[in-house]
Coordinates of C-alpha atoms in Angstrom, one line a residue:
M1 CA -6.2 22.1 40.2
A2 CA -4.9 18.7 39.2
I3 CA -4.0 18.2 35.6
D4 CA -4.8 14.8 34.0
L5 CA -1.6 14.2 32.0
R6 CA -3.3 11.3 30.1
V7 CA -5.7 13.7 28.3
Q8 CA -4.1 16.0 25.7
P9 CA -5.8 19.5 25.6
L10 CA -7.4 20.4 22.3
P11 CA -8.0 23.8 20.8
D12 CA -11.6 25.1 20.8
E13 CA -11.6 25.6 17.1
V14 CA -9.3 25.4 14.0
D15 CA -9.8 25.8 10.3
G16 CA -9.7 22.1 9.6
V17 CA -9.6 18.8 11.4
F18 CA -8.1 15.6 10.1
V19 CA -9.7 12.4 11.5
G20 CA -6.9 9.8 11.8
G21 CA -3.1 10.4 11.6
G22 CA -2.3 8.0 8.8
H23 CA 0.2 9.0 6.1
N24 CA -2.5 10.4 3.8
S25 CA -3.7 12.8 6.5
L26 CA -0.1 13.9 7.2
V27 CA 0.4 14.6 3.5
A28 CA -2.8 16.6 3.1
A29 CA -2.2 18.5 6.3
A30 CA 1.3 19.5 5.2
Y31 CA 0.0 20.8 1.9
L32 CA -2.9 22.8 3.4
A33 CA -1.0 24.2 6.3
R34 CA 1.4 25.7 3.8
C35 CA -1.6 27.5 2.3
G36 CA -2.0 29.2 5.7
L37 CA -4.7 27.1 7.2
D38 CA -4.8 26.2 10.9
V39 CA -5.1 22.4 10.8
L40 CA -5.2 19.8 13.5
V41 CA -4.6 16.0 13.1
L42 CA -6.3 13.8 15.6
E43 CA -4.9 10.2 16.0
A44 CA -6.4 7.5 18.2
N45 CA -3.1 5.6 18.8
D46 CA 0.1 6.6 20.5
K47 CA 2.0 7.3 17.2
L48 CA 1.2 9.0 14.0
G49 CA 1.5 7.2 10.7
G50 CA -1.1 4.5 10.8
G51 CA 0.2 1.5 8.9
V52 CA 3.5 3.3 8.3
T53 CA 5.1 2.1 11.5
T54 CA 8.3 0.4 12.7
E55 CA 8.2 -1.4 16.0
E56 CA 10.6 -3.4 18.3
I57 CA 8.1 -6.3 18.7
T58 CA 10.6 -9.2 19.0
L59 CA 13.7 -7.9 20.9
P60 CA 15.2 -4.5 21.7
Q61 CA 17.0 -2.8 18.8
F62 CA 15.4 -5.2 16.2
R63 CA 13.1 -3.0 14.2
H64 CA 10.2 -4.5 12.3
N65 CA 7.9 -2.8 9.7
L66 CA 4.5 -4.2 10.5
H67 CA 2.6 -3.0 7.4
A68 CA 4.3 -0.7 4.9
F69 CA 7.7 -1.7 3.8
F70 CA 8.7 -1.2 0.2
V71 CA 8.0 2.2 -1.4
R72 CA 8.7 4.0 -4.6
W73 CA 9.3 7.4 -3.0
T74 CA 12.5 9.2 -4.1
A75 CA 13.8 12.7 -3.9
D76 CA 12.1 13.5 -7.2
Y77 CA 8.8 11.9 -6.2
T78 CA 6.1 14.6 -6.3
I79 CA 5.3 14.7 -2.6
W80 CA 8.9 14.3 -1.5
N81 CA 9.9 17.1 -3.7
D82 CA 7.0 19.4 -2.9
L83 CA 7.4 19.0 0.9
D84 CA 11.2 19.0 0.7
L85 CA 11.5 15.9 2.8
D86 CA 15.3 15.9 2.5
R87 CA 15.3 18.5 5.2
Y88 CA 14.2 15.9 7.7
G89 CA 16.9 13.4 7.1
V90 CA 14.7 10.7 5.5
Q91 CA 16.5 8.5 3.0
A92 CA 15.4 5.9 0.5
I93 CA 17.5 2.9 -0.2
F94 CA 17.4 1.6 -3.8
P95 CA 18.8 -2.0 -3.8
E96 CA 20.3 -3.3 -7.0
V97 CA 18.6 -6.7 -6.7
Q98 CA 14.8 -5.9 -6.6
N99 CA 13.1 -9.3 -6.5
A100 CA 14.1 -12.9 -6.1
V101 CA 12.0 -15.9 -7.1
P102 CA 13.7 -19.2 -5.9
Y103 CA 12.5 -22.2 -7.9
D104 CA 13.5 -25.8 -8.5
E105 CA 13.0 -26.4 -4.8
G106 CA 15.3 -23.5 -4.1
R107 CA 18.3 -24.6 -6.1
R108 CA 17.9 -21.8 -8.6
A109 CA 16.4 -18.3 -8.6
L110 CA 15.2 -15.7 -11.1
L111 CA 16.4 -12.3 -10.0
N112 CA 15.3 -9.0 -11.4
Y113 CA 17.2 -5.8 -10.9
R114 CA 16.8 -2.0 -10.9
D115 CA 18.8 -2.2 -14.2
V116 CA 16.3 -3.4 -16.9
E117 CA 19.0 -4.7 -19.2
R118 CA 20.5 -6.8 -16.4
S119 CA 17.1 -8.2 -15.7
I120 CA 16.6 -9.1 -19.4
A121 CA 19.9 -11.0 -19.4
A122 CA 18.7 -13.0 -16.4
I123 CA 15.4 -13.8 -18.2
A124 CA 17.4 -14.8 -21.3
E125 CA 18.9 -17.7 -19.3
L126 CA 15.4 -19.1 -18.9
S127 CA 13.9 -18.2 -22.3
P128 CA 15.5 -16.0 -25.0
Q129 CA 12.1 -15.5 -26.5
D130 CA 10.7 -14.2 -23.2
A131 CA 13.8 -11.9 -22.9
D132 CA 13.0 -10.3 -26.3
T133 CA 9.3 -10.0 -25.4
Y134 CA 10.2 -8.4 -22.0
R135 CA 12.3 -5.7 -23.7
T136 CA 9.5 -4.6 -26.0
T137 CA 6.8 -5.0 -23.4
Y138 CA 8.8 -3.0 -20.9
D139 CA 9.3 -0.1 -23.3
E140 CA 5.6 0.0 -24.1
F141 CA 4.5 -0.3 -20.5
A142 CA 7.0 2.2 -19.3
E143 CA 5.5 4.8 -21.7
I144 CA 2.0 4.0 -20.5
V145 CA 3.0 4.4 -16.8
A146 CA 4.9 7.6 -17.5
R147 CA 2.2 9.3 -19.5
I148 CA -1.1 7.8 -18.3
E149 CA -1.1 5.5 -15.2
G150 CA 1.4 7.5 -13.2
P151 CA 0.1 11.0 -13.7
L152 CA -3.6 9.9 -13.2
R153 CA -2.8 8.7 -9.7
F154 CA -2.1 12.4 -8.8
A155 CA -5.4 13.6 -10.0
P156 CA -9.1 13.0 -9.0
P157 CA -10.7 10.4 -11.3
L158 CA -12.9 11.3 -14.2
P159 CA -16.4 9.8 -14.6
T160 CA -15.9 6.4 -16.3
D161 CA -17.6 7.3 -19.6
E162 CA -15.6 10.5 -20.0
F163 CA -12.4 8.7 -19.0
R164 CA -12.8 6.1 -21.7
D165 CA -13.9 8.6 -24.3
R166 CA -10.8 10.8 -23.8
L167 CA -8.6 7.7 -23.9
S168 CA -10.1 6.7 -27.2
R169 CA -8.8 9.9 -28.9
S170 CA -5.2 8.8 -28.9
R171 CA -3.1 5.8 -30.0
L172 CA -1.6 5.3 -26.6
G173 CA -4.9 5.8 -24.8
R174 CA -6.6 3.2 -27.0
R175 CA -3.8 0.7 -26.2
Y176 CA -4.2 1.5 -22.5
V177 CA -7.9 0.6 -22.7
E178 CA -7.1 -2.6 -24.6
L179 CA -4.7 -3.7 -21.8
A180 CA -6.7 -2.4 -18.9
D181 CA -9.8 -4.3 -20.0
R182 CA -8.0 -7.6 -19.8
S183 CA -7.1 -9.4 -16.6
A184 CA -3.7 -8.9 -15.1
L185 CA -3.1 -12.7 -15.2
D186 CA -4.0 -13.0 -18.9
I187 CA -1.5 -10.3 -19.8
I188 CA 1.3 -12.1 -18.0
V189 CA 0.5 -15.6 -19.1
E190 CA 0.0 -14.8 -22.7
A191 CA 3.1 -12.7 -23.0
F192 CA 5.6 -15.0 -21.3
S193 CA 6.2 -18.8 -21.1
A194 CA 8.8 -19.3 -18.4
E195 CA 7.0 -20.1 -15.1
P196 CA 9.5 -18.3 -12.8
L197 CA 9.0 -15.1 -14.8
R198 CA 5.2 -15.5 -14.7
A199 CA 5.5 -16.0 -10.9
L200 CA 7.6 -12.9 -10.5
L201 CA 5.2 -10.7 -12.4
G202 CA 2.1 -12.2 -10.8
F203 CA 3.7 -11.8 -7.4
N204 CA 4.3 -8.1 -8.1
V205 CA 0.6 -7.8 -8.9
A206 CA -0.4 -9.7 -5.8
V207 CA 1.6 -7.6 -3.3
R208 CA -0.5 -4.6 -4.4
G209 CA -3.7 -6.3 -3.1
Y210 CA -4.8 -7.8 -6.4
L211 CA -4.4 -11.5 -5.7
P212 CA -8.1 -12.1 -5.2
V213 CA -9.0 -10.4 -8.5
I214 CA -5.8 -11.2 -10.6
D215 CA -7.9 -13.1 -13.2
V216 CA -10.8 -10.6 -13.4
P217 CA -11.1 -8.6 -16.6
G218 CA -10.5 -5.0 -15.9
T219 CA -7.4 -5.4 -13.8
G220 CA -4.9 -5.4 -16.7
Y221 CA -3.6 -1.9 -15.8
C222 CA -2.1 -3.4 -12.7
A223 CA 0.1 -5.8 -14.7
V224 CA 1.3 -2.8 -16.7
L225 CA 2.2 -0.9 -13.5
A226 CA 3.6 -4.0 -11.8
L227 CA 6.0 -4.9 -14.6
V228 CA 7.5 -1.4 -14.7
N229 CA 7.5 -0.9 -10.9
S230 CA 9.3 -4.2 -10.3
H231 CA 12.5 -2.3 -11.1
Q232 CA 11.7 0.7 -8.8
G233 CA 11.3 -0.7 -5.3
R234 CA 12.9 1.1 -2.4
M235 CA 12.9 1.0 1.4
I236 CA 13.3 3.7 4.0
R237 CA 16.6 3.8 6.0
G238 CA 15.9 3.2 9.7
G239 CA 12.4 1.8 9.0
S240 CA 9.2 3.0 7.3
Y241 CA 8.2 5.1 10.3
E242 CA 11.0 7.5 9.4
M243 CA 8.8 8.6 6.5
A244 CA 5.8 9.2 8.8
R245 CA 8.1 11.2 11.0
A246 CA 9.3 13.3 8.1
L247 CA 5.8 13.9 6.8
Y248 CA 4.7 15.2 10.2
S249 CA 7.8 17.3 10.5
A250 CA 6.9 18.9 7.2
A251 CA 3.3 19.5 8.4
Y252 CA 4.5 20.8 11.8
D253 CA 6.9 23.3 10.2
A254 CA 4.1 24.6 8.1
G255 CA 2.0 25.2 11.2
A256 CA -0.1 22.0 11.5
R257 CA -0.5 20.3 14.8
A258 CA -1.3 16.7 15.8
V259 CA -2.6 15.2 19.0
N260 CA -2.4 11.5 19.7
R261 CA -4.6 9.3 22.0
S262 CA -7.5 11.3 20.6
R263 CA -10.0 8.9 18.9
V264 CA -12.7 10.7 17.0
A265 CA -16.1 9.2 17.9
A266 CA -18.4 11.5 16.0
I267 CA -18.4 14.2 13.3
E268 CA -21.0 16.8 14.2
V269 CA -23.2 17.9 11.3
S270 CA -25.4 21.1 11.5
N271 CA -27.6 22.2 8.6
G272 CA -26.0 19.7 6.3
R273 CA -22.5 20.8 7.1
A274 CA -19.6 19.2 9.1
V275 CA -18.9 21.7 11.9
A276 CA -17.0 19.9 14.6
V277 CA -15.6 16.6 15.8
E278 CA -15.9 14.9 19.2
T279 CA -13.5 12.4 20.7
D280 CA -14.5 9.3 22.6
D281 CA -13.7 11.0 25.9
G282 CA -15.9 14.0 25.2
R283 CA -13.5 16.6 23.9
R284 CA -14.8 18.8 21.1
V285 CA -13.1 20.8 18.4
R286 CA -15.0 23.1 16.1
A287 CA -13.9 23.1 12.4
R288 CA -14.4 26.5 10.9
R289 CA -13.8 25.4 7.3
F290 CA -13.6 21.6 6.8
V291 CA -13.2 18.1 8.3
A292 CA -11.2 15.5 6.4
S293 CA -11.3 11.8 7.3
N294 CA -8.4 9.4 6.7
V295 CA -10.5 6.4 7.9
P296 CA -12.5 4.4 5.3
A297 CA -15.6 5.9 3.7
D298 CA -18.0 3.5 5.3
Q299 CA -16.7 4.1 8.8
T300 CA -16.6 7.8 8.3
L301 CA -20.1 8.2 7.0
L302 CA -22.0 5.4 8.7
D303 CA -20.3 5.4 12.1
L304 CA -18.9 8.9 12.6
V305 CA -21.5 11.0 10.8
G306 CA -24.5 8.7 11.0
A307 CA -27.0 7.3 8.4
V308 CA -29.6 10.0 9.4
H309 CA -27.6 12.4 7.3
L310 CA -27.3 10.2 4.2
D311 CA -29.6 9.1 1.4
Q312 CA -30.7 5.5 1.3
G313 CA -28.8 4.7 -1.9
L314 CA -25.5 5.7 -0.4
I315 CA -26.3 3.9 2.9
A316 CA -27.0 0.7 1.0
A317 CA -23.8 1.0 -1.1
L318 CA -21.6 1.7 2.0
R319 CA -23.1 -1.3 3.9
D320 CA -22.3 -3.5 0.9
H321 CA -18.9 -1.9 0.3
R322 CA -16.3 -4.4 -1.1
G323 CA -13.7 -4.8 1.6
L324 CA -10.3 -6.3 0.6
E325 CA -10.9 -10.0 0.3
E326 CA -7.5 -10.9 1.9
G327 CA -5.4 -9.8 4.8
L328 CA -1.7 -10.4 5.6
F329 CA -0.7 -13.0 8.2
G330 CA 2.7 -11.6 9.2
V331 CA 5.6 -13.2 11.1
H332 CA 8.5 -11.0 12.1
F333 CA 11.8 -12.5 13.1
A334 CA 14.9 -11.4 15.0
L335 CA 17.9 -13.3 13.6
S336 CA 21.4 -14.0 15.0
R337 CA 22.8 -14.0 11.4
R338 CA 21.7 -14.0 7.8
P339 CA 20.4 -17.4 6.6
Q340 CA 22.0 -19.1 3.6
F341 CA 19.8 -19.6 0.6
T342 CA 20.5 -22.7 -1.4
A343 CA 20.4 -20.7 -4.6
A344 CA 23.2 -18.5 -3.3
R345 CA 25.8 -21.2 -4.2
E346 CA 25.3 -20.2 -7.8
Q347 CA 23.7 -16.7 -7.4
P348 CA 25.2 -15.1 -4.3
Q349 CA 23.5 -11.8 -5.1
I350 CA 20.2 -13.3 -4.1
L351 CA 21.0 -12.5 -0.5
T352 CA 20.7 -8.7 -1.2
S353 CA 17.3 -8.8 -2.8
L354 CA 14.8 -6.3 -1.6
N355 CA 11.8 -8.7 -2.0
F356 CA 11.5 -12.5 -2.0
A357 CA 8.7 -14.5 -3.5
L358 CA 8.9 -17.7 -1.5
G359 CA 6.7 -20.6 -2.4
Y360 CA 5.7 -18.9 -5.7
E361 CA 7.6 -20.9 -8.3
S362 CA 4.9 -20.7 -10.9
H363 CA 1.7 -18.7 -11.6
H364 CA -0.2 -21.8 -10.5
D365 CA 1.0 -21.3 -7.0
L366 CA -0.5 -17.9 -7.0
L367 CA -3.8 -19.3 -8.3
T368 CA -3.8 -21.9 -5.6
D369 CA -3.7 -19.1 -3.0
Q370 CA -6.3 -17.1 -4.9
R371 CA -8.7 -20.0 -4.8
A372 CA -8.2 -20.4 -1.0
I373 CA -8.9 -16.7 -0.5
N374 CA -12.0 -16.6 -2.6
D375 CA -13.2 -19.8 -1.0
R376 CA -12.5 -18.1 2.4
V377 CA -10.4 -20.9 3.7
V378 CA -6.8 -21.0 5.1
P379 CA -4.5 -22.0 2.3
E380 CA -2.8 -25.4 2.6
H381 CA -0.1 -24.1 0.3
T382 CA 2.3 -21.5 1.8
G383 CA 3.5 -18.7 -0.3
L384 CA 5.2 -15.7 1.2
H385 CA 6.2 -12.1 0.5
S386 CA 9.4 -11.8 2.4
S387 CA 12.4 -9.5 2.9
F388 CA 15.5 -9.2 4.9
P389 CA 15.6 -5.4 5.5
T390 CA 18.9 -5.4 7.5
V391 CA 20.9 -6.8 4.5
N392 CA 20.4 -3.4 2.8
D393 CA 20.0 -1.3 6.0
P394 CA 22.0 -2.6 9.0
T395 CA 20.5 0.2 11.2
Q396 CA 17.4 -1.9 11.7
A397 CA 19.1 -4.4 14.0
P398 CA 22.1 -4.4 16.4
P399 CA 25.5 -5.1 15.0
G400 CA 25.6 -8.6 13.4
G401 CA 21.9 -9.2 13.8
H402 CA 19.3 -9.3 11.1
T403 CA 15.5 -9.1 10.7
T404 CA 13.1 -10.7 8.3
F405 CA 9.4 -10.7 7.8
A406 CA 7.0 -13.0 6.0
W407 CA 3.6 -11.9 4.8
Q408 CA 1.1 -14.6 3.7
F409 CA -2.0 -13.7 1.8
V410 CA -5.0 -15.2 3.8
A411 CA -8.8 -14.9 3.5
S412 CA -10.2 -12.1 5.6
R413 CA -13.6 -13.8 6.2
E414 CA -15.0 -17.2 7.1
P415 CA -16.9 -19.2 4.5
D416 CA -20.2 -18.0 6.1
G417 CA -19.2 -14.4 5.7
R418 CA -18.2 -13.7 9.3
D419 CA -14.9 -11.9 10.0
R420 CA -12.1 -14.4 10.4
V421 CA -10.7 -14.2 14.0
W422 CA -7.2 -15.5 14.5
K423 CA -6.7 -17.3 17.8
P424 CA -3.3 -18.1 19.4
S425 CA -3.6 -21.7 18.2
D426 CA -4.2 -20.5 14.7
N427 CA -1.2 -18.3 14.9
D428 CA 1.0 -21.1 16.1
R429 CA 0.0 -23.4 13.3
Q430 CA 0.6 -20.7 10.7
V431 CA 4.0 -19.7 12.1
R432 CA 5.1 -23.3 11.7
S433 CA 4.1 -23.4 8.1
V434 CA 5.9 -20.1 7.5
I435 CA 9.1 -21.4 9.0
D436 CA 8.9 -24.6 6.9
C437 CA 8.5 -22.4 3.8
Y438 CA 11.7 -20.5 4.7
R439 CA 13.5 -23.7 5.3
T440 CA 12.7 -25.0 1.8
Y441 CA 14.9 -22.2 0.4
A442 CA 17.2 -21.5 3.3
P443 CA 17.7 -24.8 5.2
D444 CA 19.5 -23.2 8.1
F445 CA 16.8 -20.6 8.7
E446 CA 15.4 -21.9 12.0
D447 CA 18.9 -22.1 13.5
C448 CA 19.2 -18.3 13.0
V449 CA 16.0 -17.4 14.8
L450 CA 16.4 -15.5 18.1
A451 CA 12.8 -14.5 18.6
L452 CA 9.6 -14.0 16.6
A453 CA 6.3 -12.3 16.7
A454 CA 3.2 -13.2 14.8
H455 CA 0.9 -10.4 13.5
S456 CA -2.4 -11.7 12.2
P457 CA -5.1 -9.7 10.3
T458 CA -7.0 -9.8 13.6
D459 CA -4.0 -8.0 15.3
T460 CA -4.0 -5.5 12.5
G461 CA -7.7 -4.7 12.9
T462 CA -7.3 -4.4 16.7
H463 CA -4.4 -2.0 16.6
L464 CA -5.7 0.0 13.5
T465 CA -9.5 0.1 13.6
S466 CA -9.4 1.6 10.1
M467 CA -8.1 -1.8 8.8
P468 CA -10.8 -4.2 9.9
R469 CA -9.9 -7.8 9.1
G470 CA -6.4 -6.5 8.1
D471 CA -7.8 -4.5 5.2
R472 CA -4.7 -2.5 4.5
H473 CA -6.1 -1.0 1.3
H474 CA -9.5 0.2 2.7
G475 CA -11.3 -1.8 0.1
S476 CA -11.1 -4.4 -2.7
F477 CA -9.4 -3.7 -6.0
H478 CA -12.1 -5.3 -8.0
P479 CA -13.0 -3.2 -11.1
D480 CA -16.3 -2.4 -9.5
N481 CA -14.4 -0.6 -6.8
W482 CA -11.9 1.3 -8.9
G483 CA -11.4 4.8 -10.4
A484 CA -14.7 6.8 -10.4
Q485 CA -16.4 3.8 -8.6
R486 CA -14.1 3.8 -5.6
P487 CA -15.7 3.5 -3.1
H488 CA -19.0 4.8 -4.8
H489 CA -19.5 7.0 -7.8
S490 CA -21.1 9.8 -5.6
I491 CA -18.1 10.2 -3.3
S492 CA -15.2 9.1 -5.6
G493 CA -13.9 12.7 -5.9
Y494 CA -13.0 13.1 -2.2
R495 CA -16.1 15.2 -1.5
T496 CA -19.1 13.8 0.5
P497 CA -22.8 14.7 0.5
I498 CA -22.0 16.6 3.8
A499 CA -20.7 20.1 3.0
G500 CA -17.2 20.6 4.4
L501 CA -16.6 16.9 4.9
Y502 CA -13.9 15.2 2.8
L503 CA -12.4 11.8 2.4
C504 CA -8.6 11.6 2.2
G505 CA -7.7 8.0 2.9
S506 CA -7.1 4.8 1.0
S507 CA -10.8 4.0 0.4
Q508 CA -10.5 6.8 -2.3
H509 CA -8.7 6.8 -5.7
P510 CA -6.2 5.3 -6.3
G511 CA -6.5 3.1 -3.2
G512 CA -4.1 1.8 -0.6
S513 CA -0.3 1.3 -0.5
F514 CA 2.1 3.8 0.8
T515 CA 1.8 6.4 -1.9
G516 CA 0.3 9.5 -0.4
N517 CA -1.9 9.9 -3.6
P518 CA -5.3 10.1 -1.8
G519 CA -4.0 12.7 0.6
F520 CA -2.4 14.7 -2.2
N521 CA -5.5 14.7 -4.3
A522 CA -7.9 15.4 -1.4
A523 CA -5.7 18.5 -0.4
G524 CA -6.2 19.8 -3.9
V525 CA -9.9 19.4 -3.9
I526 CA -10.2 21.1 -0.4
A527 CA -8.0 23.9 -1.6
D528 CA -10.2 24.4 -4.7
D529 CA -13.4 24.4 -2.7
L530 CA -12.0 26.9 -0.2
G531 CA -10.6 29.2 -2.8
L532 CA -7.0 28.9 -1.5
D533 CA -3.9 30.1 -3.3
V534 CA -2.5 26.7 -4.3
W535 CA 1.3 26.8 -4.1
W536 CA 2.1 23.3 -5.6
P537 CA 2.0 22.1 -9.2
R538 CA -1.3 20.4 -10.0
R539 CA -2.5 17.9 -12.6
D540 CA -6.0 17.2 -13.8
A541 CA -7.0 14.0 -15.6
A542 CA -8.5 15.7 -18.6
S543 CA -5.3 17.6 -19.3
V544 CA -3.2 14.4 -18.8
L545 CA -5.3 12.6 -21.4
A546 CA -5.4 15.6 -23.8
S547 CA -1.6 15.6 -23.9
L548 CA -1.8 12.2 -25.6
E549 CA -3.7 13.4 -28.6

C-alpha cells in the first residue's frame, strides 16, 4: 500500500489536543505533559512557534526574526526556570545599551541602559530635574511591577470589582489604581519635560501594542511597566525561533507530541462538551479530557466550534471583538556591513543598542502616528522600531555581515472598516519611506544593503491565520478589552461555555507579546479542573493582593 508522505498520521485519541503550535500552546503542553497527560499539539504550518520564528528571507545565512524579537526571559524567569530550558542550549543576550532615541536630526541620541544609574546620568545631560524625577519614579514603579503588575500576569484575572476592592485595601494597591486609571501618555508627559525622554518612554509603551490607545484613561499601568522594563530587554542567541525549539524540546521530553501541516478545521462538540478535533483534510483525533486553543477566541468559538453551541450574547460580543487597531509593516535587510549613525561620532555606544526608536524624536511624533492609525490611513510620517540583531549576536549573519529590521505601526483597516490589503505597489512605496528614515540617522545605510524583504500585515495574516490584519496581540489593548474583560467577561478565565474547551492564546489575559503567560495560566486552570497533581509553584491574584495589606 502506498503511503502519502505529505500527510502525517495522527493518533486516534489522546488526553488533550492543542489547536495551534504557537509558543503559548508549547508552554501549556510542557506543563501538562509533566503532569502525566498524553497531549498532542496540532500546527497548520511547517514549523512550530507561531510568531516566534526566525527565517532566511533575504539571503542564505542571514536570519530574520519576523515577529517576536526582544524578550524579557532569563534563566530565573518563571517559565524558563520551571521547564529548565537551560538543558536545551537556549541563551538570552542582555545588551548593556537597551534603547536609543536619535534626535536633533540624528546628531545626538538619548541612550538608556540596563544599568539604571547610568541611564539617569544620560537623562541628566538633557534635564537634571527629569533625572531626579526618573530616579524616584523608577523606584516606585519597580516596586509596583515586582509586587503587583508582574505577579498578576502569572495568574488568572479577578473580576473587575473584586480586583479594585482588593487593591483599595493597601497603600501600594491604591497607588496602582491611581496610576492605572490614567492614560499612559499623561503619566509620561506630566512627569518629564525633555522630549527625547518622553519619546523613549512613549516608544516603549507603543511597542507593546498600545500606540492606538496611549492617550486613553485606563492604560496607565502600561507606562509603569514600560518604564521599568525599558532596562530589561533581551534577545535570543541564534534568533527567536531557538526559544520555540527549546519549549517544544521541554514538552517533547515530558511526553508531548506535535504534528505540523495539520490545520484544525473543526472542534467537535457532543452534549455540550469538546470531544474531538478534525483537520482540514479529514483526520480526526478524539480528546479524552480537554481541547485547548491557541488561536483567538473569536476564531475558536465562531469558526471552529460554531455559533450553534453559543448563546446570543457571546456571539454578538465575539463578532464585535476589538481587534488590534494597528499592524506592523516590516522590512528586513541583509547588510554588507554595519551602517554608521551620525550620533556615533559623539556616542559610539549607540551602535550596540538593542532597540532603536527612529523618527520618534518627541512624543508628538508618536501622536502623529496614533492619529493616522485611528483615522485608518497610512501615515505620512515614518517612525520605526528597529534593531541590528547581529551587532549583539553575530551568529545571525555570515562573518562580516549584518541584519536589521524596521517595524512601522500602520492602520490595520481602511477608513470604511474593511481589512487593509497591502499590494506590491504599497509595499514598494513603504519600503522607500523606511529606507529614507534610516538614512536620516545613518546616511550610509542604503550603501550597506545587499537584499531586503518586505513583510506587510497582509503577509502576516496570510502566513499566520491567527493574526488577521497582522494582529500580533490577538486583540486591542483598549481598557474595554483588558483583564477580566479580555476578550469577554464570560471567557476571561481561560474556560469557555463548552465543557472541556479552553483558550490558551494571546486573546486571553494578559494579552500578546512573547511572554508565555496565557499558556502558563491556562495550564493551571486545566490542571485544576482535571484534578491533577500540580508540580509547579502557582500564584493566585487574591493572594498576591492580600500580601500588600
